[in-house]
XYZ file of C-alpha atoms in Angstrom:
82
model
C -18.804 63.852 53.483
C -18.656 63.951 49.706
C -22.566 64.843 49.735
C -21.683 68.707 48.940
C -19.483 67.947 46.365
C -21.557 65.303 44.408
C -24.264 68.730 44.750
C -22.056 70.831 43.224
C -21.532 68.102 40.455
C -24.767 67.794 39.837
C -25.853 71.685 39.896
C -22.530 72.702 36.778
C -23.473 69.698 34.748
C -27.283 70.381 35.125
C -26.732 74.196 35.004
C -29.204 74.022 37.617
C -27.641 77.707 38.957
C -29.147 79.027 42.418
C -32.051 76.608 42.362
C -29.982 74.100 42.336
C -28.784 75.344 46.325
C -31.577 73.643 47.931
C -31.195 70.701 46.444
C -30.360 68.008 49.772
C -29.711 64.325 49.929
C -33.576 63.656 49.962
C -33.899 65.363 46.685
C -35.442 63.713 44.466
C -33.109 63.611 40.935
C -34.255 61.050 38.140
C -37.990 61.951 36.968
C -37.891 65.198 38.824
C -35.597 67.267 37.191
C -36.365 68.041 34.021
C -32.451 68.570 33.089
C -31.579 65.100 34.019
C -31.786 63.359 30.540
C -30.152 60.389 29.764
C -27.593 62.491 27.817
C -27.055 64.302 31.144
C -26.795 60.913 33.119
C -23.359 60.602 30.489
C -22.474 63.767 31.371
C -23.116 63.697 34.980
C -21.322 60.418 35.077
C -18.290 61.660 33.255
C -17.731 64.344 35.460
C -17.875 62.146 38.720
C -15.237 59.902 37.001
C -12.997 63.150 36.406
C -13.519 64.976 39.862
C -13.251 61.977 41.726
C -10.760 59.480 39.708
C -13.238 56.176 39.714
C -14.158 54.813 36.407
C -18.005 53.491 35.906
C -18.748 50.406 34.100
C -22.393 50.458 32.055
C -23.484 47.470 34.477
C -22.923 49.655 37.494
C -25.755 51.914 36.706
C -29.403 52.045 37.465
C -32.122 54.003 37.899
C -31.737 53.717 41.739
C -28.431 54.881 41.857
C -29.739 58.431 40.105
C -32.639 58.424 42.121
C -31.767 61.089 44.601
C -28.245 63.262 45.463
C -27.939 61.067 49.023
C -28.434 57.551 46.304
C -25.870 59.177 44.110
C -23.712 60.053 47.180
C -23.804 57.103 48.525
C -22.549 55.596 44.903
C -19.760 57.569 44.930
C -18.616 56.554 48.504
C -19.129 53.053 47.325
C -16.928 53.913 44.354
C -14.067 55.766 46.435
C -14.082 52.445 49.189
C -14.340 49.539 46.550
């Protein structure tokens, strides 16, 4: 449900343009794309906190939860239902 909208996220904060289109919830993010620093983690994380209105503690983050778009989907759910 929110999986195309994390995507989109993910492609403007990564300025992954077109490539960034076949990016699905398999993808693999942290490791594998080269844009994904940790200063784009911030980044990435402050613009999930804006689009979607949840606020992330430091403690709530790990590697996991970056380690595809369907892990970092699923965080957001889990954000949205907590």
């Amino acid at each position: 449900m929110y999986l195309e909208e994390v995507k989109t996220i993910v492609i403007d904060v990564l300025a992954l343009g077109p490539a960034g289109q076949s990016l699905d919830e398999h993808s693999a993010l942290l490791g594998s794309i080269p844009e994904l620093d940790s200063m784009a983690v911030v980044q990435l994380i402050g613009a999930l906190e804006e689009h979607f209105g949840f606020s992330v503690d430091d403690d709530e983050i790990s590697a996991e939860t970056f380690a595809t778009l369907g892990s970092l989907t699923a965080f957001v759910k889990h954000k949205l239902t907590a």
